[in-house]
């Protein structure tokens, strides 16, 4: 009779599962950067209450919040090839519908998802900065752009880093869904390794430990970034 629980299998499996860690981190990093760019754009659109664009931004955020992450990945995975095919038929172009790698779909889907959540963080952080500071900037003949760049945005970043850290950690964990579109990330690699011996409980413990350590390291690094970003506040308080 075989072992009910096999710690030795877990130890042997760690190196194999870790082979897929670079793929997971790459997807999380690239989609996080793109999501942050989207968040900045959307948050400033809503902060400035730009006509037409602001209502569209609200719809975008509402849709992302109201639909599961897996559904969004599937919409991108199946929607983009249809979109490219329609363009080819309409304009006679020759975009290779089958040539788009799966990892690109994953990055686009996760970036769109992260951008919606991060934009709300950025907008609330912008609103948290005292409006009187903007008026003070105007009083010394600063333009709106100069006031935002030199005064408002630096404070906004300091306020936004803790919730943005949570969003990034969530994004790392959400990469576990990309195996559904044939990407060999940590989860897919774990399923492959686990299927050879049907030791799925042990292999998912391995996956849990890897995600836990990665998220702990990211959280620690971002806490240091937060301390650096808010260094001016400490000087004022002292």
PDB file of C-alpha atoms in Angstrom:
ATOM      1  CA  UNK A   1       0.000   0.000   0.000  1.00  0.00           C
ATOM      2  CA  UNK A   2       1.384   3.395  -0.992  1.00  0.00           C
ATOM      3  CA  UNK A   3       1.942   6.326   1.274  1.00  0.00           C
ATOM      4  CA  UNK A   4      -1.090   8.480   2.041  1.00  0.00           C
ATOM      5  CA  UNK A   5       1.117  11.564   2.180  1.00  0.00           C
ATOM      6  CA  UNK A   6       4.572  11.761   0.577  1.00  0.00           C
ATOM      7  CA  UNK A   7       6.812  14.652   1.738  1.00  0.00           C
ATOM      8  CA  UNK A   8       9.696  13.306  -0.347  1.00  0.00           C
ATOM      9  CA  UNK A   9       7.625  13.762  -3.495  1.00  0.00           C
ATOM     10  CA  UNK A  10       7.044  17.386  -2.511  1.00  0.00           C
ATOM     11  CA  UNK A  11      10.770  17.997  -2.120  1.00  0.00           C
ATOM     12  CA  UNK A  12      11.526  16.341  -5.467  1.00  0.00           C
ATOM     13  CA  UNK A  13       8.761  18.337  -7.172  1.00  0.00           C
ATOM     14  CA  UNK A  14       9.921  21.814  -6.111  1.00  0.00           C
ATOM     15  CA  UNK A  15      12.625  22.193  -8.804  1.00  0.00           C
ATOM     16  CA  UNK A  16      10.273  21.034 -11.557  1.00  0.00           C
ATOM     17  CA  UNK A  17       7.471  23.402 -10.559  1.00  0.00           C
ATOM     18  CA  UNK A  18       9.922  26.284 -10.113  1.00  0.00           C
ATOM     19  CA  UNK A  19      10.900  25.940 -13.781  1.00  0.00           C
ATOM     20  CA  UNK A  20       7.635  27.708 -14.636  1.00  0.00           C
ATOM     21  CA  UNK A  21       8.145  30.551 -12.136  1.00  0.00           C
ATOM     22  CA  UNK A  22       9.809  32.903 -14.689  1.00  0.00           C
ATOM     23  CA  UNK A  23       6.719  32.626 -16.922  1.00  0.00           C
ATOM     24  CA  UNK A  24       4.411  33.488 -14.024  1.00  0.00           C
ATOM     25  CA  UNK A  25       6.557  36.434 -12.945  1.00  0.00           C
ATOM     26  CA  UNK A  26       6.895  37.714 -16.519  1.00  0.00           C
ATOM     27  CA  UNK A  27       3.133  37.699 -17.044  1.00  0.00           C
ATOM     28  CA  UNK A  28       2.523  39.377 -13.683  1.00  0.00           C
ATOM     29  CA  UNK A  29       5.200  42.054 -14.210  1.00  0.00           C
ATOM     30  CA  UNK A  30       4.289  43.012 -17.779  1.00  0.00           C
ATOM     31  CA  UNK A  31       0.533  43.009 -17.147  1.00  0.00           C
ATOM     32  CA  UNK A  32       1.124  44.979 -13.933  1.00  0.00           C
ATOM     33  CA  UNK A  33       3.102  47.691 -15.745  1.00  0.00           C
ATOM     34  CA  UNK A  34       0.529  47.955 -18.537  1.00  0.00           C
ATOM     35  CA  UNK A  35      -2.284  47.905 -15.975  1.00  0.00           C
ATOM     36  CA  UNK A  36      -0.629  50.759 -14.076  1.00  0.00           C
ATOM     37  CA  UNK A  37      -0.454  52.848 -17.279  1.00  0.00           C
ATOM     38  CA  UNK A  38      -4.148  52.139 -17.914  1.00  0.00           C
ATOM     39  CA  UNK A  39      -4.906  53.053 -14.299  1.00  0.00           C
ATOM     40  CA  UNK A  40      -3.145  56.419 -14.580  1.00  0.00           C
ATOM     41  CA  UNK A  41      -5.061  57.285 -17.741  1.00  0.00           C
ATOM     42  CA  UNK A  42      -8.447  56.199 -16.391  1.00  0.00           C
ATOM     43  CA  UNK A  43      -7.944  57.831 -12.991  1.00  0.00           C
ATOM     44  CA  UNK A  44      -7.031  61.197 -14.534  1.00  0.00           C
ATOM     45  CA  UNK A  45      -9.973  60.975 -16.918  1.00  0.00           C
ATOM     46  CA  UNK A  46     -12.294  60.497 -13.958  1.00  0.00           C
ATOM     47  CA  UNK A  47     -10.435  62.993 -11.740  1.00  0.00           C
ATOM     48  CA  UNK A  48     -10.761  65.676 -14.417  1.00  0.00           C
ATOM     49  CA  UNK A  49     -14.318  64.487 -15.219  1.00  0.00           C
ATOM     50  CA  UNK A  50     -13.700  64.619 -18.974  1.00  0.00           C
ATOM     51  CA  UNK A  51     -16.962  64.552 -20.926  1.00  0.00           C
ATOM     52  CA  UNK A  52     -17.798  61.350 -22.826  1.00  0.00           C
ATOM     53  CA  UNK A  53     -14.577  59.642 -21.648  1.00  0.00           C
ATOM     54  CA  UNK A  54     -15.494  59.696 -17.951  1.00  0.00           C
ATOM     55  CA  UNK A  55     -18.806  57.793 -18.394  1.00  0.00           C
ATOM     56  CA  UNK A  56     -17.026  55.277 -20.630  1.00  0.00           C
ATOM     57  CA  UNK A  57     -14.380  54.798 -17.936  1.00  0.00           C
ATOM     58  CA  UNK A  58     -17.126  54.118 -15.380  1.00  0.00           C
ATOM     59  CA  UNK A  59     -18.655  51.467 -17.651  1.00  0.00           C
ATOM     60  CA  UNK A  60     -15.240  49.849 -18.127  1.00  0.00           C
ATOM     61  CA  UNK A  61     -14.610  49.696 -14.368  1.00  0.00           C
ATOM     62  CA  UNK A  62     -18.117  48.414 -13.679  1.00  0.00           C
ATOM     63  CA  UNK A  63     -17.759  45.658 -16.288  1.00  0.00           C
ATOM     64  CA  UNK A  64     -14.395  44.474 -14.960  1.00  0.00           C
ATOM     65  CA  UNK A  65     -15.641  44.501 -11.380  1.00  0.00           C
ATOM     66  CA  UNK A  66     -18.833  42.666 -12.304  1.00  0.00           C
ATOM     67  CA  UNK A  67     -17.345  39.782 -14.310  1.00  0.00           C
ATOM     68  CA  UNK A  68     -15.053  36.917 -13.221  1.00  0.00           C
ATOM     69  CA  UNK A  69     -11.359  37.081 -14.113  1.00  0.00           C
ATOM     70  CA  UNK A  70     -11.569  33.752 -15.936  1.00  0.00           C
ATOM     71  CA  UNK A  71     -14.403  35.029 -18.142  1.00  0.00           C
ATOM     72  CA  UNK A  72     -12.327  38.103 -19.026  1.00  0.00           C
ATOM     73  CA  UNK A  73      -9.391  35.908 -20.027  1.00  0.00           C
ATOM     74  CA  UNK A  74     -11.668  33.828 -22.248  1.00  0.00           C
ATOM     75  CA  UNK A  75     -13.222  36.932 -23.832  1.00  0.00           C
ATOM     76  CA  UNK A  76      -9.760  38.214 -24.761  1.00  0.00           C
ATOM     77  CA  UNK A  77      -8.526  34.778 -25.868  1.00  0.00           C
ATOM     78  CA  UNK A  78     -11.441  34.181 -28.223  1.00  0.00           C
ATOM     79  CA  UNK A  79     -12.320  37.812 -28.983  1.00  0.00           C
ATOM     80  CA  UNK A  80      -9.009  39.142 -30.304  1.00  0.00           C
ATOM     81  CA  UNK A  81      -8.679  36.477 -33.060  1.00  0.00           C
ATOM     82  CA  UNK A  82     -12.248  37.251 -34.166  1.00  0.00           C
ATOM     83  CA  UNK A  83     -11.434  40.963 -34.163  1.00  0.00           C
ATOM     84  CA  UNK A  84      -8.294  40.423 -36.270  1.00  0.00           C
ATOM     85  CA  UNK A  85     -10.211  38.162 -38.649  1.00  0.00           C
ATOM     86  CA  UNK A  86     -12.904  40.839 -39.077  1.00  0.00           C
ATOM     87  CA  UNK A  87     -10.222  43.450 -39.859  1.00  0.00           C
ATOM     88  CA  UNK A  88      -8.665  41.122 -42.435  1.00  0.00           C
ATOM     89  CA  UNK A  89     -12.007  40.624 -44.155  1.00  0.00           C
ATOM     90  CA  UNK A  90     -12.951  44.309 -43.989  1.00  0.00           C
ATOM     91  CA  UNK A  91      -9.690  45.924 -45.117  1.00  0.00           C
ATOM     92  CA  UNK A  92      -7.956  43.082 -46.918  1.00  0.00           C
ATOM     93  CA  UNK A  93      -5.108  42.938 -44.418  1.00  0.00           C
ATOM     94  CA  UNK A  94      -3.228  39.757 -43.553  1.00  0.00           C
ATOM     95  CA  UNK A  95      -2.894  39.700 -39.780  1.00  0.00           C
ATOM     96  CA  UNK A  96      -1.916  36.203 -38.667  1.00  0.00           C
ATOM     97  CA  UNK A  97      -4.812  35.280 -36.390  1.00  0.00           C
ATOM     98  CA  UNK A  98      -3.125  32.056 -35.326  1.00  0.00           C
ATOM     99  CA  UNK A  99       0.257  33.668 -34.817  1.00  0.00           C
ATOM    100  CA  UNK A 100      -0.620  35.553 -31.625  1.00  0.00           C
ATOM    101  CA  UNK A 101       0.965  33.667 -28.696  1.00  0.00           C
ATOM    102  CA  UNK A 102      -1.260  32.680 -25.774  1.00  0.00           C
ATOM    103  CA  UNK A 103       0.920  34.628 -23.362  1.00  0.00           C
ATOM    104  CA  UNK A 104      -0.054  37.854 -25.152  1.00  0.00           C
ATOM    105  CA  UNK A 105      -3.734  37.147 -24.526  1.00  0.00           C
ATOM    106  CA  UNK A 106      -3.004  36.490 -20.850  1.00  0.00           C
ATOM    107  CA  UNK A 107      -1.071  39.741 -20.460  1.00  0.00           C
ATOM    108  CA  UNK A 108      -3.772  41.789 -22.202  1.00  0.00           C
ATOM    109  CA  UNK A 109      -6.582  40.262 -20.136  1.00  0.00           C
ATOM    110  CA  UNK A 110      -4.795  40.638 -16.801  1.00  0.00           C
ATOM    111  CA  UNK A 111      -3.630  44.166 -17.650  1.00  0.00           C
ATOM    112  CA  UNK A 112      -7.182  45.254 -18.472  1.00  0.00           C
ATOM    113  CA  UNK A 113      -8.367  43.688 -15.224  1.00  0.00           C
ATOM    114  CA  UNK A 114      -5.630  45.235 -13.106  1.00  0.00           C
ATOM    115  CA  UNK A 115      -6.060  48.635 -14.763  1.00  0.00           C
ATOM    116  CA  UNK A 116      -9.673  48.866 -13.633  1.00  0.00           C
ATOM    117  CA  UNK A 117      -8.926  48.115  -9.980  1.00  0.00           C
ATOM    118  CA  UNK A 118      -5.753  50.205  -9.869  1.00  0.00           C
ATOM    119  CA  UNK A 119      -7.536  53.173 -11.448  1.00  0.00           C
ATOM    120  CA  UNK A 120      -9.954  53.333  -8.532  1.00  0.00           C
ATOM    121  CA  UNK A 121      -6.995  53.246  -6.159  1.00  0.00           C
ATOM    122  CA  UNK A 122      -5.286  56.073  -8.033  1.00  0.00           C
ATOM    123  CA  UNK A 123      -8.445  58.165  -8.212  1.00  0.00           C
ATOM    124  CA  UNK A 124      -9.170  57.820  -4.494  1.00  0.00           C
ATOM    125  CA  UNK A 125      -5.530  58.676  -3.749  1.00  0.00           C
ATOM    126  CA  UNK A 126      -5.769  61.804  -5.919  1.00  0.00           C
ATOM    127  CA  UNK A 127      -8.909  62.849  -4.075  1.00  0.00           C
ATOM    128  CA  UNK A 128      -7.181  62.218  -0.742  1.00  0.00           C
ATOM    129  CA  UNK A 129      -4.676  65.000  -1.421  1.00  0.00           C
ATOM    130  CA  UNK A 130      -5.930  68.286   0.029  1.00  0.00           C
ATOM    131  CA  UNK A 131      -7.478  70.383  -2.760  1.00  0.00           C
ATOM    132  CA  UNK A 132      -6.038  73.475  -1.099  1.00  0.00           C
ATOM    133  CA  UNK A 133      -2.587  72.412  -2.288  1.00  0.00           C
ATOM    134  CA  UNK A 134      -3.726  72.681  -5.891  1.00  0.00           C
ATOM    135  CA  UNK A 135      -5.022  76.188  -5.198  1.00  0.00           C
ATOM    136  CA  UNK A 136      -1.713  77.074  -3.548  1.00  0.00           C
ATOM    137  CA  UNK A 137       0.107  75.955  -6.681  1.00  0.00           C
ATOM    138  CA  UNK A 138      -2.106  78.205  -8.791  1.00  0.00           C
ATOM    139  CA  UNK A 139      -1.325  81.101  -6.466  1.00  0.00           C
ATOM    140  CA  UNK A 140       2.370  80.853  -7.345  1.00  0.00           C
ATOM    141  CA  UNK A 141       1.576  80.771 -11.071  1.00  0.00           C
ATOM    142  CA  UNK A 142       1.999  77.037 -11.585  1.00  0.00           C
ATOM    143  CA  UNK A 143       0.092  75.474 -14.447  1.00  0.00           C
ATOM    144  CA  UNK A 144      -2.249  72.561 -13.739  1.00  0.00           C
ATOM    145  CA  UNK A 145       0.280  70.161 -15.271  1.00  0.00           C
ATOM    146  CA  UNK A 146       3.124  71.536 -13.119  1.00  0.00           C
ATOM    147  CA  UNK A 147       0.986  71.322  -9.990  1.00  0.00           C
ATOM    148  CA  UNK A 148       0.080  67.722 -10.696  1.00  0.00           C
ATOM    149  CA  UNK A 149       3.624  66.684 -11.586  1.00  0.00           C
ATOM    150  CA  UNK A 150       5.487  68.438  -8.766  1.00  0.00           C
ATOM    151  CA  UNK A 151       3.012  68.462  -5.888  1.00  0.00           C
ATOM    152  CA  UNK A 152      -0.092  66.309  -6.320  1.00  0.00           C
ATOM    153  CA  UNK A 153       1.275  63.163  -8.011  1.00  0.00           C
ATOM    154  CA  UNK A 154       4.236  62.621  -5.602  1.00  0.00           C
ATOM    155  CA  UNK A 155       1.812  62.678  -2.665  1.00  0.00           C
ATOM    156  CA  UNK A 156      -0.673  60.513  -4.537  1.00  0.00           C
ATOM    157  CA  UNK A 157       1.937  57.836  -5.138  1.00  0.00           C
ATOM    158  CA  UNK A 158       2.779  57.663  -1.441  1.00  0.00           C
ATOM    159  CA  UNK A 159      -0.881  57.236  -0.551  1.00  0.00           C
ATOM    160  CA  UNK A 160      -1.559  54.749  -3.352  1.00  0.00           C
ATOM    161  CA  UNK A 161       1.338  52.328  -2.838  1.00  0.00           C
ATOM    162  CA  UNK A 162      -0.248  50.163  -0.071  1.00  0.00           C
ATOM    163  CA  UNK A 163      -3.476  49.417  -2.004  1.00  0.00           C
ATOM    164  CA  UNK A 164      -1.509  49.127  -5.265  1.00  0.00           C
ATOM    165  CA  UNK A 165       0.670  46.549  -3.520  1.00  0.00           C
ATOM    166  CA  UNK A 166      -2.447  44.542  -2.740  1.00  0.00           C
ATOM    167  CA  UNK A 167      -3.491  44.786  -6.395  1.00  0.00           C
ATOM    168  CA  UNK A 168      -0.091  43.554  -7.565  1.00  0.00           C
ATOM    169  CA  UNK A 169      -0.141  40.629  -5.149  1.00  0.00           C
ATOM    170  CA  UNK A 170      -3.643  39.759  -6.330  1.00  0.00           C
ATOM    171  CA  UNK A 171      -2.390  39.952  -9.911  1.00  0.00           C
ATOM    172  CA  UNK A 172       0.378  37.451  -9.164  1.00  0.00           C
ATOM    173  CA  UNK A 173      -2.211  35.046  -7.773  1.00  0.00           C
ATOM    174  CA  UNK A 174      -4.554  35.633 -10.724  1.00  0.00           C
ATOM    175  CA  UNK A 175      -1.854  34.371 -13.096  1.00  0.00           C
ATOM    176  CA  UNK A 176      -2.850  30.913 -11.826  1.00  0.00           C
ATOM    177  CA  UNK A 177      -5.792  31.132 -14.251  1.00  0.00           C
ATOM    178  CA  UNK A 178      -3.710  31.404 -17.414  1.00  0.00           C
ATOM    179  CA  UNK A 179      -3.152  27.646 -17.575  1.00  0.00           C
ATOM    180  CA  UNK A 180      -6.717  27.512 -18.969  1.00  0.00           C
ATOM    181  CA  UNK A 181      -5.409  28.968 -22.242  1.00  0.00           C
ATOM    182  CA  UNK A 182      -2.510  26.505 -22.552  1.00  0.00           C
ATOM    183  CA  UNK A 183       0.213  28.548 -20.858  1.00  0.00           C
ATOM    184  CA  UNK A 184       2.661  26.522 -18.793  1.00  0.00           C
ATOM    185  CA  UNK A 185       2.799  28.655 -15.659  1.00  0.00           C
ATOM    186  CA  UNK A 186       3.251  27.384 -12.113  1.00  0.00           C
ATOM    187  CA  UNK A 187      -0.253  25.914 -11.993  1.00  0.00           C
ATOM    188  CA  UNK A 188       0.041  24.152 -15.359  1.00  0.00           C
ATOM    189  CA  UNK A 189       3.471  22.792 -14.451  1.00  0.00           C
ATOM    190  CA  UNK A 190       2.080  21.545 -11.133  1.00  0.00           C
ATOM    191  CA  UNK A 191      -0.762  19.742 -12.902  1.00  0.00           C
ATOM    192  CA  UNK A 192       1.714  18.094 -15.259  1.00  0.00           C
ATOM    193  CA  UNK A 193       3.971  16.956 -12.407  1.00  0.00           C
ATOM    194  CA  UNK A 194       1.041  15.871 -10.227  1.00  0.00           C
ATOM    195  CA  UNK A 195      -0.594  13.853 -13.004  1.00  0.00           C
ATOM    196  CA  UNK A 196       2.421  11.556 -13.264  1.00  0.00           C
ATOM    197  CA  UNK A 197       1.899  10.145  -9.777  1.00  0.00           C
ATOM    198  CA  UNK A 198      -1.576  11.434  -8.884  1.00  0.00           C
ATOM    199  CA  UNK A 199      -0.055  13.196  -5.858  1.00  0.00           C
ATOM    200  CA  UNK A 200      -2.164  16.299  -6.383  1.00  0.00           C
ATOM    201  CA  UNK A 201      -2.485  17.219  -2.711  1.00  0.00           C
ATOM    202  CA  UNK A 202       1.286  17.329  -2.252  1.00  0.00           C
ATOM    203  CA  UNK A 203       1.868  19.223  -5.493  1.00  0.00           C
ATOM    204  CA  UNK A 204      -0.670  21.898  -4.586  1.00  0.00           C
ATOM    205  CA  UNK A 205       1.052  22.363  -1.243  1.00  0.00           C
ATOM    206  CA  UNK A 206       4.218  23.014  -3.256  1.00  0.00           C
ATOM    207  CA  UNK A 207       2.361  25.552  -5.412  1.00  0.00           C
ATOM    208  CA  UNK A 208       0.931  27.240  -2.311  1.00  0.00           C
ATOM    209  CA  UNK A 209       4.377  27.607  -0.759  1.00  0.00           C
ATOM    210  CA  UNK A 210       5.834  29.085  -3.951  1.00  0.00           C
ATOM    211  CA  UNK A 211       3.037  31.641  -4.327  1.00  0.00           C
ATOM    212  CA  UNK A 212       3.248  32.468  -0.617  1.00  0.00           C
ATOM    213  CA  UNK A 213       7.003  33.120  -0.742  1.00  0.00           C
ATOM    214  CA  UNK A 214       6.783  35.156  -3.962  1.00  0.00           C
ATOM    215  CA  UNK A 215       3.952  37.320  -2.609  1.00  0.00           C
ATOM    216  CA  UNK A 216       5.783  37.797   0.712  1.00  0.00           C
ATOM    217  CA  UNK A 217       8.926  38.973  -1.103  1.00  0.00           C
ATOM    218  CA  UNK A 218       6.919  41.355  -3.316  1.00  0.00           C
ATOM    219  CA  UNK A 219       5.046  42.737  -0.285  1.00  0.00           C
ATOM    220  CA  UNK A 220       8.342  43.326   1.545  1.00  0.00           C
ATOM    221  CA  UNK A 221       9.905  45.074  -1.462  1.00  0.00           C
ATOM    222  CA  UNK A 222       6.882  47.311  -1.958  1.00  0.00           C
ATOM    223  CA  UNK A 223       6.857  48.231   1.735  1.00  0.00           C
ATOM    224  CA  UNK A 224      10.383  49.587   1.238  1.00  0.00           C
ATOM    225  CA  UNK A 225       9.209  51.504  -1.832  1.00  0.00           C
ATOM    226  CA  UNK A 226       6.392  52.997   0.251  1.00  0.00           C
ATOM    227  CA  UNK A 227       8.855  54.159   2.915  1.00  0.00           C
ATOM    228  CA  UNK A 228      10.963  55.835   0.222  1.00  0.00           C
ATOM    229  CA  UNK A 229       7.941  57.427  -1.488  1.00  0.00           C
ATOM    230  CA  UNK A 230       6.713  58.939   1.798  1.00  0.00           C
ATOM    231  CA  UNK A 231      10.109  60.149   3.024  1.00  0.00           C
ATOM    232  CA  UNK A 232       9.067  63.798   2.707  1.00  0.00           C
ATOM    233  CA  UNK A 233       6.096  63.261   4.998  1.00  0.00           C
ATOM    234  CA  UNK A 234       8.391  61.951   7.709  1.00  0.00           C
ATOM    235  CA  UNK A 235      10.555  65.059   7.415  1.00  0.00           C
ATOM    236  CA  UNK A 236       7.542  67.317   7.769  1.00  0.00           C
ATOM    237  CA  UNK A 237       6.233  65.388  10.786  1.00  0.00           C
ATOM    238  CA  UNK A 238       9.588  65.569  12.537  1.00  0.00           C
TER     239      UNK A 238
END
